[in-house]
XYZ file of C-alpha atoms in Angstrom:
737
model
C 4.877 -14.405 14.651
C 3.309 -17.217 12.661
C 5.247 -19.214 10.026
C 3.208 -17.818 7.124
C 4.089 -14.290 8.271
C 7.770 -15.169 8.581
C 7.793 -16.477 5.015
C 5.906 -13.530 3.493
C 7.087 -10.056 2.471
C 5.120 -8.863 5.509
C 7.878 -10.251 7.722
C 9.292 -6.813 8.587
C 6.040 -4.945 9.391
C 4.764 -7.847 11.494
C 8.068 -7.931 13.350
C 8.492 -4.180 13.791
C 4.901 -3.221 14.593
C 4.098 -5.833 17.197
C 0.603 -6.891 18.194
C -2.320 -4.627 18.907
C -5.686 -5.493 20.362
C -8.378 -3.210 18.970
C -11.704 -2.417 20.572
C -14.726 -0.522 19.272
C -13.271 2.842 20.378
C -10.425 2.337 17.892
C -12.991 2.692 15.089
C -14.435 5.961 13.827
C -17.778 5.379 12.115
C -18.162 8.172 9.561
C -21.836 8.925 8.788
C -22.582 11.752 6.358
C -26.062 13.301 6.334
C -28.119 16.228 5.148
C -31.476 16.658 6.862
C -34.420 18.503 5.317
C -38.227 18.455 5.275
C -38.459 15.580 2.790
C -36.288 13.073 4.697
C -37.581 12.998 8.296
C -36.200 9.466 8.688
C -32.666 10.940 8.877
C -33.356 12.591 12.240
C -35.460 9.624 13.410
C -32.636 7.144 12.776
C -30.018 9.432 14.228
C -32.091 9.517 17.422
C -31.754 5.729 17.929
C -28.197 5.290 16.572
C -26.202 5.483 19.807
C -28.670 3.401 21.822
C -28.691 0.602 19.229
C -24.943 -0.085 19.101
C -23.244 -1.383 22.197
C -20.314 -1.281 22.552
C -20.211 1.819 20.353
C -17.428 3.180 18.154
C -16.534 6.841 17.844
C -19.484 8.085 15.816
C -18.557 11.043 13.587
C -21.639 12.719 12.128
C -20.738 14.839 9.104
C -23.545 17.378 8.626
C -23.145 18.362 4.992
C -25.102 21.540 4.304
C -28.239 21.020 6.409
C -30.343 24.136 6.889
C -29.753 25.877 10.259
C -32.924 24.561 11.914
C -31.930 20.960 11.081
C -28.252 21.464 11.885
C -29.218 22.626 15.368
C -31.320 19.506 15.946
C -28.472 17.281 14.721
C -25.990 19.099 16.943
C -28.203 18.656 20.024
C -28.643 14.923 19.375
C -24.888 14.507 18.964
C -24.219 16.405 22.172
C -26.802 14.338 24.065
C -25.566 10.954 22.830
C -21.816 11.607 22.826
C -21.467 11.702 19.022
C -18.845 13.872 17.316
C -20.459 16.596 15.230
C -18.698 17.950 12.138
C -20.629 20.623 10.181
C -19.682 21.421 6.575
C -21.193 24.593 5.175
C -21.704 23.418 1.592
C -25.178 24.229 0.211
C -24.496 22.594 -3.146
C -25.772 19.218 -4.253
C -24.975 16.657 -1.562
C -21.579 15.007 -2.083
C -20.926 11.812 -0.175
C -17.359 11.931 -1.512
C -16.474 15.297 -0.023
C -18.297 14.542 3.225
C -16.499 11.222 3.755
C -13.111 12.723 2.896
C -13.651 15.470 5.456
C -14.770 12.899 8.013
C -11.685 10.765 7.420
C -9.436 13.806 7.845
C -11.122 14.685 11.139
C -10.943 11.132 12.518
C -8.310 10.372 15.153
C -8.593 6.579 15.342
C -6.524 4.014 13.495
C -9.564 2.375 11.881
C -12.289 3.979 9.772
C -15.726 2.561 9.093
C -17.861 4.271 6.466
C -21.612 3.809 6.599
C -24.876 5.710 6.073
C -27.712 6.611 8.396
C -29.857 4.225 6.282
C -27.837 1.198 7.456
C -28.014 -0.774 10.681
C -26.268 -3.944 11.799
C -26.581 -6.033 14.929
C -25.730 -4.191 18.179
C -22.303 -5.824 18.687
C -21.258 -4.981 15.137
C -18.359 -2.670 15.982
C -16.966 -4.953 18.648
C -16.947 -7.747 16.050
C -15.159 -5.495 13.564
C -12.540 -4.586 16.170
C -11.987 -8.248 17.026
C -11.592 -9.055 13.322
C -9.044 -6.238 12.936
C -7.075 -7.630 15.894
C -7.164 -11.215 14.646
C -6.030 -10.215 11.151
C -3.239 -7.881 12.265
C -4.585 -4.625 10.866
C -1.810 -2.949 12.855
C 0.747 -4.470 10.479
C -1.267 -5.355 7.355
C -2.622 -1.939 6.475
C -4.525 -2.327 3.193
C -7.153 -4.900 4.196
C -10.637 -3.636 3.326
C -13.691 -5.343 4.839
C -16.617 -4.521 2.558
C -20.040 -5.636 3.735
C -22.918 -7.142 1.771
C -26.003 -4.924 1.847
C -29.417 -6.416 2.582
C -31.914 -3.911 1.166
C -34.966 -4.550 3.319
C -38.474 -4.032 2.013
C -40.804 -1.488 3.567
C -42.505 -4.185 5.655
C -39.191 -5.628 6.886
C -37.968 -2.154 7.783
C -41.149 -1.454 9.724
C -40.596 -4.721 11.591
C -37.178 -3.477 12.689
C -38.602 -0.152 13.905
C -41.476 -1.811 15.744
C -39.367 -4.484 17.455
C -38.235 -3.888 20.993
C -34.619 -2.633 21.106
C -33.594 -5.804 22.944
C -35.056 -7.955 20.133
C -33.539 -6.137 17.136
C -30.364 -8.227 17.239
C -32.407 -11.414 16.902
C -34.630 -9.858 14.231
C -31.690 -8.912 12.018
C -29.968 -12.271 12.523
C -33.084 -14.121 11.360
C -33.629 -11.840 8.376
C -29.988 -12.291 7.392
C -30.580 -16.006 6.854
C -34.136 -15.927 5.503
C -33.282 -13.229 2.949
C -30.549 -15.315 1.293
C -32.986 -18.193 0.726
C -36.081 -16.226 -0.284
C -37.323 -14.790 -3.532
C -37.228 -10.992 -3.757
C -39.410 -9.651 -2.021
C -40.989 -9.936 0.647
C -37.947 -9.843 2.977
C -35.589 -7.815 0.809
C -35.848 -5.947 -2.436
C -32.417 -7.406 -3.248
C -29.087 -8.262 -1.647
C -25.886 -6.690 -2.957
C -22.664 -8.627 -2.189
C -20.900 -5.246 -1.749
C -21.880 -1.834 -0.407
C -20.502 1.510 0.702
C -20.176 0.105 4.228
C -16.551 -0.845 4.740
C -13.746 -0.948 7.301
C -10.196 0.128 6.475
C -7.190 1.711 8.152
C -6.869 5.467 8.151
C -3.380 5.175 6.624
C -4.642 3.217 3.631
C -7.502 5.634 2.996
C -4.977 8.496 3.031
C -2.591 6.678 0.678
C -5.371 5.857 -1.795
C -6.336 9.533 -1.877
C -9.910 9.248 -0.661
C -13.113 9.536 -2.643
C -13.198 11.326 -5.981
C -14.597 14.728 -5.002
C -16.105 15.351 -8.455
C -19.071 13.149 -7.576
C -22.154 14.983 -6.371
C -25.612 13.519 -6.143
C -26.552 9.841 -6.248
C -23.543 8.458 -8.035
C -20.797 5.953 -8.540
C -18.220 7.219 -6.067
C -18.133 3.949 -4.127
C -17.540 1.826 -7.225
C -14.733 4.108 -8.378
C -13.058 4.001 -4.970
C -13.435 0.218 -4.833
C -11.628 -0.114 -8.182
C -8.879 2.288 -7.146
C -8.375 0.377 -3.902
C -8.090 -2.859 -5.895
C -5.322 -1.296 -7.999
C -3.467 -0.401 -4.799
C -3.901 -3.697 -2.960
C -3.330 -6.007 -5.958
C -5.340 -8.489 -3.913
C -7.464 -9.768 -6.801
C -6.949 -10.283 -10.496
C -8.884 -7.499 -12.196
C -11.793 -8.467 -14.460
C -12.196 -7.481 -18.078
C -14.423 -4.555 -19.031
C -13.685 -3.116 -15.613
C -15.616 0.094 -16.202
C -18.760 -1.718 -17.422
C -21.915 -1.722 -15.266
C -23.182 -5.280 -15.754
C -24.409 -8.137 -13.518
C -26.507 -5.942 -11.218
C -27.639 -7.866 -8.105
C -31.259 -6.699 -8.510
C -31.472 -8.125 -12.037
C -32.429 -11.639 -13.134
C -29.023 -11.943 -14.817
C -27.481 -12.049 -11.344
C -29.121 -15.409 -10.683
C -27.364 -17.195 -13.552
C -23.761 -17.855 -14.654
C -21.841 -14.620 -15.055
C -18.394 -14.122 -16.563
C -15.688 -12.277 -14.699
C -16.346 -8.922 -16.297
C -17.381 -5.508 -15.045
C -16.724 -3.760 -11.762
C -19.581 -5.521 -9.971
C -17.843 -8.903 -10.319
C -14.730 -7.335 -8.832
C -16.957 -6.171 -5.979
C -18.124 -9.736 -5.385
C -14.528 -10.988 -5.279
C -13.086 -8.400 -2.894
C -16.161 -8.394 -0.622
C -16.224 -12.151 -0.011
C -13.778 -11.719 2.869
C -16.321 -9.601 4.775
C -19.285 -11.806 3.890
C -17.497 -15.020 4.867
C -16.648 -13.437 8.227
C -20.361 -12.974 8.864
C -20.623 -9.206 8.531
C -23.862 -7.735 7.169
C -25.351 -4.283 6.702
C -29.129 -3.886 6.538
C -30.459 -0.983 4.527
C -33.744 0.270 6.003
C -36.351 1.280 3.461
C -37.406 4.895 3.215
C -39.515 6.839 0.690
C -37.739 8.683 -2.123
C -39.580 11.979 -2.618
C -39.653 13.418 -6.134
C -37.577 16.451 -6.905
C -34.702 15.532 -4.585
C -31.560 17.182 -6.096
C -29.434 14.337 -4.756
C -31.333 11.759 -6.826
C -31.913 14.013 -9.830
C -28.204 14.905 -10.049
C -26.953 11.381 -10.474
C -24.350 9.391 -12.343
C -26.529 6.413 -13.185
C -25.271 6.726 -16.757
C -21.726 6.170 -15.285
C -20.243 8.938 -17.449
C -18.419 10.618 -14.553
C -17.433 7.186 -13.277
C -15.898 6.127 -16.597
C -14.040 9.420 -16.851
C -12.546 8.894 -13.392
C -11.529 5.270 -13.991
C -10.032 6.045 -17.405
C -7.288 8.077 -15.709
C -5.551 4.955 -14.410
C -7.219 1.965 -16.063
C -4.398 1.547 -18.582
C -1.784 3.564 -16.689
C -1.666 2.614 -12.961
C 1.266 4.987 -12.421
C -1.248 7.845 -12.705
C -2.629 6.802 -9.309
C 0.106 8.888 -7.698
C -1.430 12.006 -9.249
C -4.994 11.240 -8.096
C -5.579 12.654 -4.638
C -8.803 14.185 -3.339
C -7.827 14.763 0.287
C -6.758 18.279 1.333
C -3.175 18.238 2.631
C -1.031 20.888 4.260
C 2.352 19.781 2.855
C 3.723 19.008 -0.608
C 6.376 16.530 -1.725
C 7.899 17.230 -5.151
C 8.893 13.815 -6.550
C 11.075 12.962 -9.529
C 9.331 10.021 -11.169
C 11.012 9.629 -14.542
C 10.734 5.853 -14.194
C 6.973 5.402 -14.008
C 7.381 2.387 -11.707
C 8.957 4.524 -8.991
C 5.656 6.065 -7.917
C 5.257 3.266 -5.369
C 8.231 4.612 -3.393
C 6.477 7.945 -2.812
C 2.917 6.855 -1.948
C 3.562 6.183 1.783
C 4.247 9.887 2.298
C 0.557 10.569 1.779
C -0.021 8.825 5.106
C 2.293 11.444 6.626
C 0.199 14.301 5.240
C 2.031 15.081 1.981
C 0.442 15.843 -1.364
C 2.551 14.383 -4.180
C 3.596 16.559 -7.119
C 5.306 14.418 -9.760
C 7.973 15.370 -12.291
C 7.592 12.684 -14.940
C 9.972 13.893 -17.651
C 13.153 15.904 -18.063
C 11.806 18.481 -20.507
C 12.826 22.082 -20.015
C 9.254 23.051 -19.193
C 8.961 20.417 -16.453
C 12.300 21.318 -14.890
C 11.497 25.026 -14.976
C 8.064 24.490 -13.409
C 9.671 22.448 -10.629
C 12.332 25.105 -10.068
C 9.667 27.810 -9.760
C 7.692 25.724 -7.279
C 10.801 25.251 -5.145
C 11.777 28.922 -5.338
C 8.271 29.991 -4.324
C 8.355 27.797 -1.213
C 5.714 25.453 -2.609
C 7.632 22.250 -1.875
C 8.234 20.900 1.626
C 10.119 17.824 0.385
C 12.139 17.079 -2.726
C 12.246 13.323 -3.413
C 14.357 11.533 -6.003
C 15.632 8.016 -6.587
C 19.460 8.164 -6.485
C 20.261 11.514 -8.171
C 23.733 10.299 -9.199
C 22.494 7.749 -11.744
C 23.076 8.517 -15.409
C 19.349 8.290 -16.063
C 18.745 11.063 -13.503
C 21.573 13.378 -14.536
C 19.090 15.956 -15.884
C 17.591 16.282 -12.403
C 20.855 16.592 -10.488
C 20.848 20.388 -10.759
C 17.293 20.484 -9.427
C 18.380 18.251 -6.553
C 21.154 20.697 -5.634
C 18.858 23.707 -6.086
C 16.280 22.252 -3.687
C 18.992 21.680 -1.102
C 20.285 25.265 -1.533
C 16.764 26.611 -1.023
C 16.431 24.806 2.289
C 13.950 22.216 1.055
C 14.309 18.904 2.841
C 15.790 16.464 0.334
C 14.887 12.790 0.432
C 17.015 10.420 -1.616
C 15.521 6.992 -2.236
C 18.107 4.234 -2.602
C 18.089 0.485 -2.518
C 19.342 -0.930 0.790
C 22.116 -3.439 1.364
C 19.757 -5.902 3.079
C 17.173 -7.964 1.181
C 13.857 -6.257 0.380
C 15.016 -2.902 1.700
C 15.116 0.670 0.468
C 16.121 3.737 2.305
C 15.034 7.378 2.537
C 17.810 9.754 3.582
C 19.411 13.170 2.895
C 21.881 11.518 0.517
C 23.062 8.145 -0.692
C 24.474 5.897 2.015
C 28.123 6.645 1.152
C 27.511 10.360 1.778
C 24.791 10.169 4.439
C 25.742 12.047 7.625
C 23.967 9.412 9.726
C 26.428 6.748 8.522
C 29.462 9.049 8.356
C 28.892 10.167 11.956
C 27.625 6.862 13.321
C 30.558 6.347 15.695
C 30.254 9.819 17.202
C 26.625 9.418 18.230
C 25.071 7.262 20.907
C 22.162 5.198 19.654
C 19.538 4.325 22.238
C 18.209 0.960 21.158
C 15.562 -0.706 23.252
C 15.030 -4.424 23.724
C 12.382 -4.469 20.999
C 14.810 -3.052 18.409
C 17.524 -5.516 19.401
C 15.091 -8.430 19.256
C 14.008 -7.301 15.774
C 17.649 -7.259 14.688
C 18.115 -10.803 15.980
C 15.094 -12.046 14.013
C 16.186 -10.336 10.793
C 19.775 -11.571 11.122
C 18.496 -15.088 11.702
C 16.394 -14.852 8.547
C 19.352 -13.557 6.551
C 21.705 -16.267 7.813
C 19.179 -18.917 6.772
C 20.283 -18.218 3.198
C 16.858 -18.008 1.566
C 16.462 -14.230 1.761
C 18.684 -12.611 -0.857
C 19.057 -9.294 -2.660
C 19.075 -10.880 -6.112
C 17.446 -14.025 -7.449
C 20.077 -16.587 -6.500
C 20.207 -20.360 -6.366
C 19.306 -22.262 -3.217
C 21.562 -22.335 -0.171
C 21.902 -26.131 -0.091
C 22.585 -26.324 -3.819
C 25.521 -23.906 -3.526
C 26.798 -25.503 -0.307
C 26.999 -28.893 -2.000
C 28.739 -27.391 -5.048
C 31.521 -26.073 -2.788
C 31.664 -28.906 -0.269
C 35.401 -29.284 -0.919
C 36.045 -25.846 0.599
C 34.905 -27.096 3.978
C 37.314 -30.044 3.890
C 40.340 -28.257 2.471
C 43.146 -26.813 4.600
C 44.310 -23.226 4.886
C 42.447 -19.945 5.009
C 39.594 -19.283 2.573
C 38.894 -15.675 1.607
C 35.744 -14.656 -0.232
C 35.965 -11.759 -2.731
C 32.558 -10.513 -3.974
C 33.050 -8.338 -7.050
C 31.117 -5.245 -8.092
C 29.748 -3.857 -11.337
C 32.392 -1.573 -12.823
C 29.982 1.364 -13.218
C 28.263 0.986 -9.848
C 28.207 4.216 -7.843
C 29.685 2.296 -4.900
C 32.970 2.066 -6.835
C 32.872 5.318 -8.836
C 31.741 8.008 -6.355
C 32.298 8.887 -2.694
C 35.245 6.485 -2.455
C 38.218 6.943 -0.164
C 41.485 8.030 -1.776
C 42.844 4.513 -1.771
C 43.139 1.788 -4.392
C 40.623 2.212 -7.222
C 38.144 -0.552 -7.894
C 39.786 -1.400 -11.226
C 43.118 -1.826 -9.444
C 41.402 -3.847 -6.707
C 39.924 -6.348 -9.165
C 43.095 -6.490 -11.285
C 45.222 -7.365 -8.233
C 43.243 -10.461 -7.256
C 45.165 -12.960 -9.399
C 48.595 -11.542 -8.498
C 47.801 -11.596 -4.801
C 46.576 -15.193 -5.095
C 49.893 -16.163 -6.713
C 51.757 -14.475 -3.853
C 49.732 -16.414 -1.234
C 49.468 -20.051 -2.370
C 48.588 -21.075 1.210
C 45.245 -19.229 0.935
C 42.231 -20.249 -1.127
C 40.591 -17.258 -2.816
C 36.908 -17.607 -3.722
C 35.738 -15.037 -6.277
C 32.159 -14.353 -7.272
C 31.167 -11.776 -9.866
C 28.070 -9.644 -9.345
C 24.863 -11.547 -10.214
C 23.927 -8.899 -12.799
C 27.267 -9.144 -14.592
C 27.025 -11.040 -17.883
C 30.590 -12.338 -17.553
C 32.219 -14.468 -14.868
C 35.625 -13.719 -13.405
C 38.372 -14.767 -15.826
C 40.049 -17.143 -13.377
C 43.684 -17.491 -12.347
C 45.999 -19.746 -10.304
C 44.961 -23.073 -8.805
C 44.209 -21.572 -5.391
C 41.559 -19.288 -6.923
C 38.004 -20.684 -7.074
C 35.513 -18.928 -9.353
C 31.854 -19.197 -8.381
C 28.952 -19.000 -10.727
C 27.440 -15.510 -10.648
C 24.033 -16.828 -9.527
C 25.251 -19.005 -6.661
C 23.865 -18.337 -3.206
C 25.999 -15.663 -1.573
C 25.167 -16.813 1.971
C 26.389 -20.338 1.306
C 29.666 -18.948 -0.090
C 30.140 -16.663 2.925
C 29.598 -19.609 5.266
C 32.075 -21.751 3.322
C 34.851 -19.163 3.760
C 36.789 -17.856 6.755
C 36.796 -14.153 5.870
C 35.555 -11.644 3.295
C 37.410 -8.872 1.475
C 35.374 -6.475 -0.648
C 35.304 -3.042 -2.182
C 32.244 -1.185 -0.828
C 30.071 -4.188 -1.599
C 26.823 -4.680 0.304
C 27.916 -8.309 0.664
C 30.307 -7.057 3.330
C 27.338 -6.209 5.549
C 25.969 -9.725 5.004
C 29.368 -11.182 5.932
C 29.331 -9.217 9.194
C 25.879 -10.636 9.968
C 27.326 -14.121 9.387
C 30.037 -13.263 11.922
C 32.900 -13.425 9.418
C 36.012 -11.201 9.649
C 35.467 -8.578 6.955
C 37.952 -6.137 5.464
C 36.793 -3.353 3.146
C 38.603 -1.119 0.705
C 36.959 2.165 -0.200
C 34.279 3.772 1.934
C 31.934 1.007 3.047
C 29.162 2.819 4.962
C 28.572 -0.155 7.277
C 32.198 -0.412 8.417
C 31.732 1.365 11.748
C 32.564 0.853 15.420
C 33.966 -2.654 15.976
C 32.318 -4.263 12.988
C 34.998 -4.613 10.323
C 38.519 -3.668 9.295
C 39.699 -1.252 6.628
C 42.662 -1.594 4.263
C 44.208 0.615 1.601
C 44.403 -2.156 -1.007
C 43.453 -5.742 -1.661
C 47.017 -6.862 -0.980
C 47.031 -5.072 2.376
C 43.723 -6.700 3.311
C 45.062 -10.193 2.567
C 48.271 -9.541 4.491
C 46.211 -8.320 7.439
C 44.166 -11.526 7.474
C 47.167 -13.809 6.845
C 48.985 -12.164 9.756
C 46.206 -12.985 12.196
C 44.735 -9.477 12.284
C 41.293 -10.457 11.068
C 39.331 -10.893 14.273
C 35.646 -11.689 13.909
C 33.390 -8.638 14.226
C 32.184 -7.815 17.708
C 28.769 -9.462 17.933
C 27.332 -6.636 20.025
C 28.518 -3.986 17.581
C 26.972 -5.809 14.619
C 23.767 -6.362 16.534
C 23.515 -2.668 17.420
C 24.234 -1.604 13.848
C 21.582 -3.888 12.386
C 19.050 -2.852 15.033
C 19.664 0.797 14.172
C 19.457 0.124 10.440
C 16.216 -1.863 10.470
C 14.374 0.340 12.972
C 15.695 3.808 12.027
C 17.212 3.834 8.534
C 15.945 1.110 6.224
C 12.420 0.699 4.941
C 11.077 -2.553 3.524
C 9.244 -3.218 0.287
C 7.959 -5.897 -2.028
C 7.869 -5.769 -5.823
C 7.913 -7.813 -8.999
C 11.436 -8.286 -10.367
C 12.302 -7.604 -13.953
C 15.593 -6.987 -15.744
C 16.687 -4.401 -18.270
C 19.287 -5.780 -20.644
C 22.448 -3.830 -21.493
C 25.513 -4.718 -23.518
C 27.716 -5.982 -20.696
C 25.283 -6.437 -17.832
C 21.710 -6.537 -16.688
C 19.984 -3.963 -14.529
C 17.743 -5.159 -11.705
C 14.521 -3.167 -11.762
C 11.094 -3.455 -10.168
C 7.456 -2.946 -10.966
C 4.396 -3.132 -8.710
C 6.462 -1.535 -5.956
C 4.756 -1.647 -2.563
C 6.458 -0.308 0.559
C 5.662 -2.607 3.488
C 7.324 -0.633 6.282
C 8.480 2.994 6.263
C 11.311 4.256 8.475
C 12.037 7.935 7.992
C 12.804 10.842 10.320
C 11.930 8.848 13.450
C 8.643 7.723 11.885
C 8.089 3.968 11.939
C 5.029 3.221 9.826
C 3.915 -0.381 9.187
C 2.421 -0.833 5.718
C 2.067 -4.592 5.364
C 0.144 -5.775 2.313
C -2.754 -8.189 2.087
C -1.460 -9.422 -1.298
C 1.729 -10.572 0.451
C -0.385 -13.162 2.245
C -2.949 -14.176 -0.376
C -4.556 -13.133 -3.633
C -7.708 -14.023 -5.530
C -6.853 -15.858 -8.765
C -8.341 -18.581 -10.933
C -7.069 -21.236 -8.480
C -8.589 -19.599 -5.391
C -11.493 -21.073 -3.465
C -13.247 -17.720 -3.844
C -13.233 -18.142 -7.616
C -14.905 -21.530 -7.438
C -17.216 -20.658 -4.557
C -18.614 -17.554 -6.263
C -18.413 -18.876 -9.806
C -16.394 -15.850 -10.825
C -15.042 -17.683 -13.881
C -11.600 -16.112 -13.488
C -9.334 -17.599 -16.120
C -12.195 -19.156 -18.112
C -12.086 -18.725 -21.874
C -15.420 -17.076 -22.498
C -15.282 -17.470 -26.293
C -16.838 -14.110 -26.767
C -19.812 -14.846 -24.503
C -19.143 -11.998 -22.091
C -21.935 -9.469 -22.374
C -20.692 -6.215 -23.754
C -21.292 -3.097 -21.705
C -23.957 -0.723 -22.853
C -22.378 1.795 -25.221
C -21.925 5.246 -23.732
C -24.681 7.626 -24.592
C -24.117 9.943 -27.476
C -24.847 13.647 -27.158
C -28.287 13.315 -28.816
C -29.448 10.499 -26.510
C -28.090 12.246 -23.427
C -29.889 15.453 -24.418
C -33.179 13.568 -24.826
C -32.834 11.788 -21.461
C -31.737 14.830 -19.488
C -34.127 17.390 -20.965
C -37.232 15.381 -21.787
C -37.404 11.908 -20.242
C -36.213 12.741 -16.707
C -38.354 15.892 -16.263
C -41.409 13.988 -17.571
C -40.825 11.182 -15.069
C -40.479 13.694 -12.236
C -43.727 15.366 -13.321
C -45.589 12.033 -13.289
C -44.094 11.214 -9.855
C -45.372 14.528 -8.453
C -48.868 13.832 -9.827
C -48.874 10.404 -8.162
C -47.660 11.899 -4.889
């Protein structure tokens, strides 16, 4: 693993997924067609497709509603050339959206490449794409999209391609690719678009995004809408203003001058630069456009359908979880009262689940969810910690789903940095933790090596659950602990209303009694130094006590404090798991889920824990036991995520919350799914080379100079265009033909 991967939030997926070398057979090229009498070039180009590309991908030809005589010809060509044939009996207006969604569902490879029969690239194109996917770790970083610039060749240039010998076509396209960028339109190209509907992505990401919007039929805007939706998911580029505006067209003279960062086409330039800079190109071969073609006549050139689709999430990204155009066999019913939580549920689309969201606690919503469960319409019931006060209205629904035999998935924050976990219940009541000692866990060398790497990263002190001060800063602040004599015991405190101290606790000392006994126990053991640190989200520090009691600042680095002490005593605190990773003797009161096997000790009270340690009974945890536990946790139980921190303020404490939640590795029910994010490695902003290289003008104060989008057509103008202007143009075209 490279240093930049170790430092990024993609650390876990890169570590847990390993390397993979792709070849062209790991790519399914989805090509959707409909052949008829007026487009003979479709069959002609299909005839030469397989012979042109070497090495070839898995070609999937989606035959969308061709008449029987043409379908039979397409089927025979596919059979002859080893292409996969997928017929769709849909006689309606051609829909690239539906065809590509069906193709993606039928694909079996990890990588998908969407293209049209109109497009050709150099023969080694798919081998180059596979090499790029290997070099850029598509196995771990799952939301990279390589979008290709489209060179729209003139009729003469297209004829030159057809007339060239097959062995010379590679050279022909390479030369045109350079000449076209330096020439005036035409004669080589009609225009060059920096983006196209030719793109490479992972199958998982396409499933998570929800595919193409299936409302588009005819020559439309489905690719632009999908591009925008993908940008919302990846968060790889700052989004431009006027995102739904169709401005700065590459075939217009305006494209040749300075253009502000506005409109979806500028976004296309930004996100497609990665593919262009890697040298990928798609050449669109000219073909005649016969009049009266329903695909061209039924279009969305006015962008009305496009704007309606984008408006669903433009100002409310949480609505993305409810936009899904891919048929799925299973349904996950998800409680999403906090709109930011939708990011926790999205990975389950990659596992074949359609998401049904409950977004409020109204009686109507709860009753509708109950009916869906009772009718067997939910395969999963998902909720973020059903024991929180904010989710109390859903607790009955949670129990009802369990009674009805629906698999329940509780989402809870993990005890390790950047982790969450999906399980039948919260960790303190999860059978997997409660029965850990009674089961044998078969952990291979890869899992153990992953545990070693993660423990090493944790012990470095820079990877923390909360935003804490630096390791060295805290170490220097408590340098006197290292030089002092006697035992030093660390006591990390909890929030008084935390579920870890209010529910599923052992019938021992209560947390209030635990915290209240700290000062008295310190007085009774003057030979021991007690180091107390309140929870980072607590507004107040510990009140203090005798001279042998050291009070840390709440925001000090917990790893530095653990290292400065000889042992840790806590009450169900996740810090206890960190202390075990640091190799410190750890005693817990309560029901610490991680206190299993030979990892830690248990005590009935704080006083008992101190007496145990003072009497020499606090042996360090067995290194092998801790290693096995962490290996099991990080490869079987915990998932990893990245998000933007923010805090909700309450009277006596703050609440740590997240927005822009992105799961980077999913572990659930023996599924290990890497979901690394491209934005964890880089992003396109005003300080990026891409901004300067393309003149995107991100971050530039435009002083009102950005061209406004054309106003949407009113009903009178639309009526005139649709019922008078378009039919008249078609009539003139037929006369000319």
